[in-house]
Amino acid sequence: MIYTTKSESETADLGRKIGEQLSGGEIITLSGDLGAGKTALTKGIALGLGVCETVVSPTFTLMNEYSGRLTLYHYDAYRLGGGREAYEAGITEYFGEKEGVCVIEWWENIADALAAYPKKHIAITVKDQNTRIIEIVDK
Ligand SMILES: Nc1ncnc2c1ncn2[C@@H]1O[C@H](COP(=O)(O)OP(=O)(O)O)[C@@H](O)[C@H]1O
Ligand SMILES: [Mg+2]
């Protein structure tokens, strides 16, 4: 499916709808340049999962955990150089967790650690300042 959003709140709203449909165990991989809207989409997914806390970018923490209807594990793998580093940081153990959902920014950096898991892949492309093309593919 391909969607076009015209603002950050439209992207969050799409994320909320995605989040509402999750049932646990999903891994959502996010692709897109810096500033594309990966974190904005994740904030919406969090709302759809019933997370009340404010979602902040896990740039320095690698992974933030939020409780909701399902636990949200929100990753930023920007600083990681491979699946082994993710494993050594202790953050791979939540992959596929049945009572949770993993949302992973910069997942390409740890693709080897994710190879065995089914993934919902979301690619965000910047069209212009406020327009984003958002493509969702199940793999
Ligand atoms: N349609 C849109 N969807 C999402 N973000 C948008 C959109 N239009 C403009 N923006 C802006 O783009 C930026 C996206 O930031 P962020 O979600 O942190 O990106 P990323 O996590 O991909 O680096 C925000 O400043 C947001 O206001
Ligand atoms: Mg981000």
XYZ file of N, CA, C and O and ligand atoms in Angstrom:
584
model
N 0.843 -1.194 0.000
C 0.000 0.000 0.000
C 0.882 1.249 0.000
O 1.897 1.287 0.686
N 0.439 2.260 -0.736
C 1.187 3.512 -0.773
C 0.273 4.657 -0.325
O -0.866 4.757 -0.794
N 0.785 5.455 0.578
C 0.021 6.592 1.099
C 0.823 7.863 0.872
O 2.055 7.839 0.824
N 0.120 8.968 0.770
C 0.778 10.270 0.735
C 0.280 11.060 1.927
O -0.926 11.108 2.183
N 1.200 11.650 2.695
C 0.788 12.512 3.806
C 1.302 13.927 3.550
O 2.337 14.122 2.918
N 0.537 14.892 4.052
C 0.829 16.305 3.769
C 1.294 17.064 5.008
O 1.473 18.279 4.962
N 1.415 16.360 6.129
C 1.880 17.014 7.360
C 2.354 15.950 8.333
O 2.032 14.759 8.173
N 3.074 16.390 9.367
C 3.531 15.468 10.403
C 2.339 14.794 11.082
O 2.364 13.594 11.366
N 1.269 15.562 11.309
C 0.122 14.956 12.008
C -0.592 13.930 11.128
O -1.100 12.930 11.629
N -0.584 14.136 9.816
C -1.167 13.104 8.930
C -0.338 11.824 8.980
O -0.881 10.717 8.938
N 0.977 11.983 9.066
C 1.847 10.798 9.178
C 1.581 10.084 10.496
O 1.481 8.849 10.542
N 1.446 10.855 11.569
C 1.166 10.245 12.871
C -0.185 9.542 12.851
O -0.350 8.467 13.436
N -1.135 10.123 12.147
C -2.462 9.527 12.067
C -2.419 8.182 11.322
O -3.077 7.214 11.730
N -1.620 8.135 10.251
C -1.422 6.864 9.550
C -0.772 5.859 10.503
O -1.176 4.691 10.556
N 0.220 6.312 11.255
C 0.878 5.437 12.230
C -0.109 4.910 13.259
O -0.082 3.723 13.614
N -1.006 5.769 13.706
C -2.006 5.348 14.698
C -2.871 4.219 14.136
O -3.126 3.213 14.798
N -3.280 4.376 12.873
C -4.108 3.334 12.249
C -3.335 2.017 12.127
O -3.887 0.933 12.326
N -2.052 2.130 11.790
C -1.210 0.922 11.717
C -1.126 0.292 13.114
O -1.316 -0.918 13.277
N -0.874 1.116 14.108
C -0.721 0.626 15.481
C -1.967 -0.069 15.996
O -1.886 -1.088 16.693
N -3.118 0.455 15.624
C -4.385 -0.122 16.095
C -4.582 -1.540 15.574
O -5.298 -2.339 16.177
N -3.955 -1.846 14.429
C -4.166 -3.163 13.817
C -3.141 -4.209 14.251
O -3.245 -5.369 13.870
N -2.167 -3.807 15.049
C -1.119 -4.758 15.438
C -1.622 -5.683 16.540
O -2.398 -5.275 17.400
N -1.158 -6.930 16.488
C -1.663 -7.905 17.459
C -0.565 -8.496 18.331
O -0.835 -9.311 19.208
N 0.691 -8.091 18.090
C 1.805 -8.580 18.904
C 2.733 -9.462 18.093
O 2.293 -10.243 17.258
N 4.018 -9.297 18.323
C 5.026 -10.099 17.633
C 5.535 -9.473 16.344
O 6.501 -9.966 15.766
N 4.893 -8.391 15.914
C 5.324 -7.779 14.651
C 6.671 -7.048 14.794
O 6.982 -6.502 15.854
N 7.412 -7.051 13.699
C 8.613 -6.220 13.587
C 8.384 -5.271 12.418
O 8.148 -5.706 11.286
N 8.416 -3.983 12.714
C 8.215 -2.965 11.684
C 9.552 -2.291 11.436
O 10.151 -1.714 12.348
N 10.030 -2.403 10.193
C 11.308 -1.797 9.835
C 11.035 -0.511 9.059
O 10.243 -0.504 8.119
N 11.676 0.563 9.478
C 11.447 1.873 8.862
C 12.665 2.313 8.066
O 13.780 2.321 8.586
N 12.430 2.684 6.807
C 13.496 3.232 5.969
C 13.147 4.658 5.587
O 11.975 4.993 5.438
N 14.164 5.459 5.419
C 13.954 6.850 5.015
C 15.071 7.710 5.562
O 15.633 7.407 6.619
N 15.375 8.774 4.831
C 16.467 9.665 5.221
C 16.195 10.321 6.573
O 15.072 10.311 7.064
N 17.229 10.922 7.109
C 17.091 11.725 8.317
C 16.036 12.808 8.062
O 16.092 13.494 7.036
N 15.058 12.904 8.947
C 14.011 13.904 8.789
C 12.859 13.477 7.890
O 11.959 14.274 7.610
N 12.875 12.226 7.455
C 11.790 11.748 6.585
C 10.471 11.653 7.348
O 9.400 11.918 6.793
N 10.556 11.238 8.602
C 9.327 11.110 9.400
C 9.188 9.759 10.099
O 8.093 9.393 10.517
N 10.287 9.040 10.256
C 10.256 7.717 10.893
C 9.786 7.825 12.349
O 8.945 7.052 12.799
N 10.347 8.810 13.050
C 9.946 8.973 14.455
C 8.514 9.498 14.538
O 7.733 9.060 15.397
N 8.145 10.379 13.639
C 6.767 10.894 13.615
C 5.770 9.746 13.417
O 4.744 9.672 14.097
N 6.087 8.836 12.510
C 5.210 7.678 12.273
C 5.152 6.802 13.525
O 4.077 6.319 13.906
N 6.299 6.633 14.164
C 6.357 5.788 15.372
C 5.520 6.380 16.500
O 4.880 5.642 17.258
N 5.523 7.700 16.610
C 4.682 8.352 17.641
C 3.221 7.977 17.439
O 2.479 7.741 18.393
N 2.804 7.912 16.170
C 1.434 7.516 15.867
C 1.190 6.044 16.166
O 0.143 5.682 16.725
N 2.149 5.194 15.805
C 2.015 3.762 16.105
C 1.830 3.581 17.612
O 0.986 2.799 18.061
N 2.602 4.359 18.381
C 2.493 4.285 19.845
C 1.067 4.614 20.296
O 0.496 3.912 21.137
N 0.486 5.649 19.724
C -0.897 6.012 20.078
C -1.840 4.851 19.782
O -2.712 4.521 20.589
N -1.640 4.229 18.623
C -2.474 3.100 18.218
C -2.304 1.880 19.109
O -3.166 1.008 19.149
N -1.175 1.828 19.809
C -0.921 0.724 20.746
C -1.378 1.086 22.160
O -1.194 0.313 23.088
N -1.925 2.294 22.301
C -2.395 2.707 23.623
C -1.291 3.153 24.561
O -1.452 3.137 25.783
N -0.156 3.566 23.977
C 0.944 4.095 24.802
C 0.588 5.520 25.208
O 0.237 6.338 24.351
N 0.667 5.820 26.500
C 0.337 7.170 26.985
C 1.569 8.062 27.083
O 1.468 9.277 26.956
N 2.728 7.463 27.315
C 3.966 8.235 27.445
C 4.324 8.905 26.112
O 3.953 8.420 25.047
N 5.081 9.985 26.205
C 5.575 10.649 24.992
C 6.753 9.862 24.419
O 7.697 9.532 25.136
N 6.657 9.559 23.142
C 7.736 8.830 22.468
C 8.817 9.817 22.053
O 8.527 10.813 21.384
N 10.046 9.541 22.474
C 11.174 10.379 22.067
C 12.173 9.530 21.289
O 12.239 8.314 21.472
N 12.924 10.167 20.418
C 13.859 9.439 19.567
C 14.889 8.684 20.405
O 15.516 9.256 21.288
N 15.073 7.385 20.144
C 16.045 6.598 20.922
C 17.468 6.701 20.361
O 18.226 5.739 20.388
N 17.820 7.880 19.870
C 19.112 8.060 19.197
C 20.284 7.641 20.081
O 21.198 6.969 19.626
N 20.235 8.016 21.347
C 21.373 7.724 22.221
C 21.179 6.462 23.045
O 22.141 5.851 23.490
N 19.930 6.060 23.220
C 19.630 4.887 24.060
C 19.540 3.591 23.248
O 19.441 2.524 23.826
N 19.532 3.706 21.908
C 19.371 2.578 20.969
C 17.959 2.005 20.961
O 17.434 1.645 19.919
N 17.341 1.894 22.149
C 15.989 1.339 22.199
C 15.253 1.925 23.398
O 15.827 2.007 24.478
N 14.019 2.353 23.169
C 13.152 2.791 24.271
C 11.942 1.878 24.323
O 11.422 1.467 23.290
N 11.507 1.588 25.534
C 10.399 0.664 25.761
C 9.225 1.423 26.368
O 9.418 2.229 27.283
N 8.037 1.199 25.827
C 6.834 1.893 26.314
C 5.737 0.866 26.540
O 5.490 0.027 25.668
N 5.048 0.973 27.658
C 3.946 0.022 27.846
C 2.645 0.589 27.316
O 2.375 1.789 27.384
N 1.850 -0.296 26.760
C 0.548 0.034 26.202
C -0.258 -1.244 26.132
O 0.042 -2.198 26.858
N -1.250 -1.272 25.251
C -1.989 -2.514 24.987
C -0.996 -3.634 24.653
O -1.143 -4.777 25.078
N 0.013 -3.290 23.860
C 1.192 -4.128 23.629
C 2.396 -3.257 23.959
O 2.315 -2.034 23.842
N 3.501 -3.863 24.353
C 4.707 -3.075 24.632
C 5.335 -2.624 23.318
O 5.472 -3.420 22.394
N 5.663 -1.358 23.252
C 6.375 -0.841 22.075
C 7.873 -0.808 22.370
O 8.305 -0.212 23.362
N 8.644 -1.470 21.524
C 10.106 -1.394 21.572
C 10.529 -0.559 20.374
O 10.413 -1.002 19.224
N 10.985 0.639 20.627
C 11.317 1.591 19.557
C 12.836 1.720 19.446
O 13.491 2.219 20.356
N 13.370 1.281 18.307
C 14.820 1.224 18.099
C 15.296 2.322 17.159
O 14.604 2.692 16.211
N 16.510 2.761 17.406
C 17.242 3.570 16.431
C 18.621 2.940 16.282
O 19.466 3.051 17.174
N 18.829 2.245 15.170
C 20.074 1.504 14.963
C 21.116 2.329 14.200
O 22.107 1.780 13.718
N 20.906 3.655 14.127
C 21.797 4.515 13.354
C 23.267 4.331 13.733
O 24.144 4.332 12.875
N 23.516 4.155 15.027
C 24.892 4.067 15.510
C 25.459 2.649 15.511
O 26.598 2.450 15.937
N 24.672 1.684 15.086
C 25.135 0.297 15.154
C 25.771 -0.143 13.836
O 25.332 0.250 12.763
N 26.796 -0.975 13.956
C 27.541 -1.409 12.778
C 27.267 -2.850 12.390
O 28.044 -3.457 11.672
N 26.182 -3.428 12.895
C 25.839 -4.804 12.532
C 25.027 -5.466 13.622
O 24.918 -4.946 14.738
N 24.474 -6.627 13.261
C 23.617 -7.354 14.191
C 24.333 -7.761 15.468
O 23.742 -7.796 16.546
N 25.638 -8.055 15.341
C 26.390 -8.464 16.526
C 26.402 -7.351 17.584
O 26.267 -7.616 18.773
N 26.552 -6.122 17.129
C 26.552 -4.995 18.079
C 25.197 -4.866 18.766
O 25.129 -4.544 19.954
N 24.130 -5.121 18.004
C 22.784 -5.069 18.597
C 22.639 -6.169 19.633
O 22.114 -5.951 20.738
N 23.138 -7.346 19.289
C 23.081 -8.484 20.204
C 23.869 -8.175 21.480
O 23.391 -8.384 22.600
N 25.059 -7.627 21.297
C 25.912 -7.326 22.450
C 25.311 -6.228 23.325
O 25.551 -6.177 24.532
N 24.527 -5.351 22.713
C 23.854 -4.297 23.485
C 22.611 -4.842 24.198
O 21.966 -4.131 24.970
N 22.277 -6.092 23.915
C 21.160 -6.742 24.607
C 19.785 -6.334 24.103
O 18.795 -6.497 24.813
N 19.735 -5.822 22.877
C 18.442 -5.301 22.392
C 17.769 -6.203 21.360
O 16.705 -5.876 20.865
N 18.390 -7.346 21.062
C 17.779 -8.244 20.071
C 16.778 -9.204 20.717
O 16.007 -9.848 20.012
N 16.798 -9.276 22.026
C 15.974 -10.290 22.703
C 14.474 -10.011 22.594
O 13.672 -10.889 22.870
N 14.101 -8.798 22.182
C 12.681 -8.461 22.082
C 12.111 -8.733 20.691
O 10.909 -8.623 20.481
N 12.981 -9.085 19.747
C 12.513 -9.346 18.389
C 11.519 -10.516 18.409
O 11.827 -11.597 18.918
N 10.342 -10.273 17.882
C 9.334 -11.329 17.807
C 8.579 -11.572 19.097
O 7.703 -12.441 19.137
N 8.890 -10.803 20.123
C 8.205 -10.905 21.430
C 6.686 -10.777 21.219
O 6.215 -9.828 20.598
N 5.950 -11.783 21.728
C 4.518 -11.895 21.389
C 3.649 -10.799 22.006
O 2.601 -10.450 21.462
N 4.079 -10.282 23.146
C 3.284 -9.237 23.798
C 3.798 -7.846 23.452
O 3.478 -6.871 24.142
N 4.616 -7.790 22.414
C 5.196 -6.506 22.048
C 5.296 -6.328 20.542
O 5.020 -7.246 19.760
N 5.697 -5.121 20.170
C 5.918 -4.779 18.770
C 7.256 -4.039 18.706
O 7.514 -3.155 19.528
N 8.120 -4.415 17.759
C 9.390 -3.723 17.565
C 9.273 -2.796 16.360
O 8.851 -3.230 15.276
N 9.614 -1.545 16.551
C 9.659 -0.575 15.455
C 11.107 -0.114 15.362
O 11.665 0.392 16.352
N 11.730 -0.305 14.194
C 13.190 -0.144 14.092
C 13.578 0.865 13.016
O 13.395 0.623 11.817
N 14.101 2.019 13.476
C 14.655 3.009 12.551
C 16.094 2.608 12.223
O 16.801 2.109 13.071
N 16.538 2.832 10.993
C 17.877 2.468 10.517
C 18.123 0.966 10.658
O 19.230 0.520 10.949
N 17.061 0.190 10.390
C 17.148 -1.267 10.536
C 18.181 -1.873 9.596
O 18.724 -2.941 9.876
N 18.481 -1.178 8.469
C 19.452 -1.702 7.500
C 20.792 -2.001 8.183
O 21.516 -2.912 7.774
N 21.104 -1.211 9.219
C 22.383 -1.387 9.914
C 22.461 -2.709 10.675
O 23.563 -3.161 11.000
N 21.306 -3.287 10.995
C 21.311 -4.546 11.753
C 20.476 -5.611 11.023
O 19.908 -6.504 11.654
N 20.446 -5.488 9.698
C 19.601 -6.376 8.882
C 19.931 -7.847 9.119
O 19.032 -8.700 9.100
N 21.202 -8.146 9.373
C 21.582 -9.553 9.580
C 20.892 -10.149 10.807
O 20.486 -11.310 10.792
N 20.711 -9.339 11.843
C 20.059 -9.842 13.059
C 18.555 -10.014 12.868
O 17.896 -10.688 13.662
N 18.028 -9.400 11.819
C 16.584 -9.427 11.583
C 16.183 -10.391 10.470
O 14.997 -10.584 10.203
N 17.186 -11.008 9.846
C 16.941 -11.806 8.639
C 15.915 -12.919 8.857
O 15.119 -13.222 7.971
N 15.933 -13.508 10.035
C 15.080 -14.687 10.287
C 13.627 -14.323 10.577
O 12.782 -15.211 10.620
N 13.334 -13.043 10.764
C 11.995 -12.653 11.201
C 11.147 -12.092 10.073
O 11.650 -11.358 9.223
N 9.846 -12.402 10.083
C 8.954 -11.700 9.160
C 8.897 -10.229 9.550
O 8.982 -9.905 10.750
N 8.792 -9.370 8.560
C 8.830 -7.938 8.835
C 7.751 -7.216 8.042
O 7.438 -7.596 6.925
N 7.241 -6.161 8.655
C 6.419 -5.215 7.917
C 7.357 -4.052 7.624
O 7.888 -3.427 8.548
N 7.591 -3.827 6.344
C 8.572 -2.816 5.976
C 7.877 -1.535 5.529
O 6.976 -1.577 4.695
N 8.298 -0.426 6.099
C 7.701 0.865 5.733
C 8.810 1.798 5.257
O 9.784 2.043 5.981
N 8.672 2.277 4.029
C 9.656 3.200 3.454
C 9.022 4.581 3.309
O 7.929 4.704 2.746
N 9.699 5.584 3.832
C 9.199 6.957 3.752
C 10.116 7.767 2.845
O 11.328 7.803 3.043
N 9.525 8.383 1.841
C 10.283 9.214 0.908
C 9.802 10.650 1.017
O 8.598 10.907 1.067
N 10.776 11.572 1.052
C 10.441 12.995 1.095
C 10.139 13.462 -0.321
O 10.981 13.335 -1.214
N 8.915 13.974 -0.514
C 8.569 14.508 -1.840
C 8.842 16.005 -1.882
O 9.472 16.506 -2.799
N 8.308 16.711 -0.893
C 8.701 18.112 -0.720
C 8.631 18.418 0.772
O 8.423 17.510 1.568
N 8.770 19.654 1.142
C 8.944 20.004 2.554
C 7.940 19.329 3.486
O 8.302 18.842 4.554
N 6.680 19.279 3.066
C 5.649 18.728 3.949
C 4.977 17.472 3.406
O 4.038 16.974 4.008
N 5.450 16.976 2.293
C 4.808 15.817 1.667
C 5.711 14.588 1.757
O 6.894 14.661 1.439
N 5.120 13.498 2.202
C 5.856 12.240 2.315
C 5.090 11.132 1.603
O 3.873 11.044 1.715
N 5.830 10.275 0.896
C 5.254 9.081 0.285
C 5.608 7.919 1.222
O 6.790 7.703 1.523
N 4.607 7.212 1.657
C 4.822 6.157 2.654
C 4.327 4.833 2.081
O 3.143 4.667 1.794
N 5.267 3.912 1.893
C 4.945 2.609 1.292
C 5.090 1.497 2.317
O 6.108 1.415 3.010
N 4.067 0.668 2.410
C 4.066 -0.423 3.382
C 4.101 -1.752 2.642
O 3.272 -2.006 1.768
N 5.078 -2.590 2.998
C 5.239 -3.892 2.343
C 5.449 -4.970 3.412
O 6.329 -4.829 4.271
N 4.653 -6.014 3.363
C 4.880 -7.137 4.281
C 5.873 -8.092 3.656
O 5.713 -8.494 2.510
N 6.916 -8.470 4.426
C 7.901 -9.430 3.918
C 8.022 -10.607 4.876
O 7.989 -10.404 6.061
N 4.219 14.712 5.968
C 5.103 14.692 6.970
N 5.252 13.577 7.728
C 6.169 13.525 8.716
N 6.997 14.529 9.050
C 6.898 15.662 8.337
C 5.964 15.796 7.279
N 6.100 17.032 6.740
C 7.074 17.633 7.439
N 7.569 16.832 8.396
C 8.673 17.175 9.306
O 9.755 16.267 9.069
C 10.426 15.966 10.275
C 10.396 14.478 10.521
O 11.228 14.219 11.641
P 11.419 12.774 12.249
O 10.111 12.095 12.383
O 12.240 12.951 13.475
O 12.277 12.082 11.095
P 13.221 10.780 11.161
O 12.871 10.011 12.407
O 12.888 10.029 9.899
O 14.625 11.295 11.144
C 9.714 16.751 11.380
O 10.400 17.952 11.580
C 8.339 16.992 10.772
O 7.710 18.148 11.279
Mg 14.071 9.284 13.975
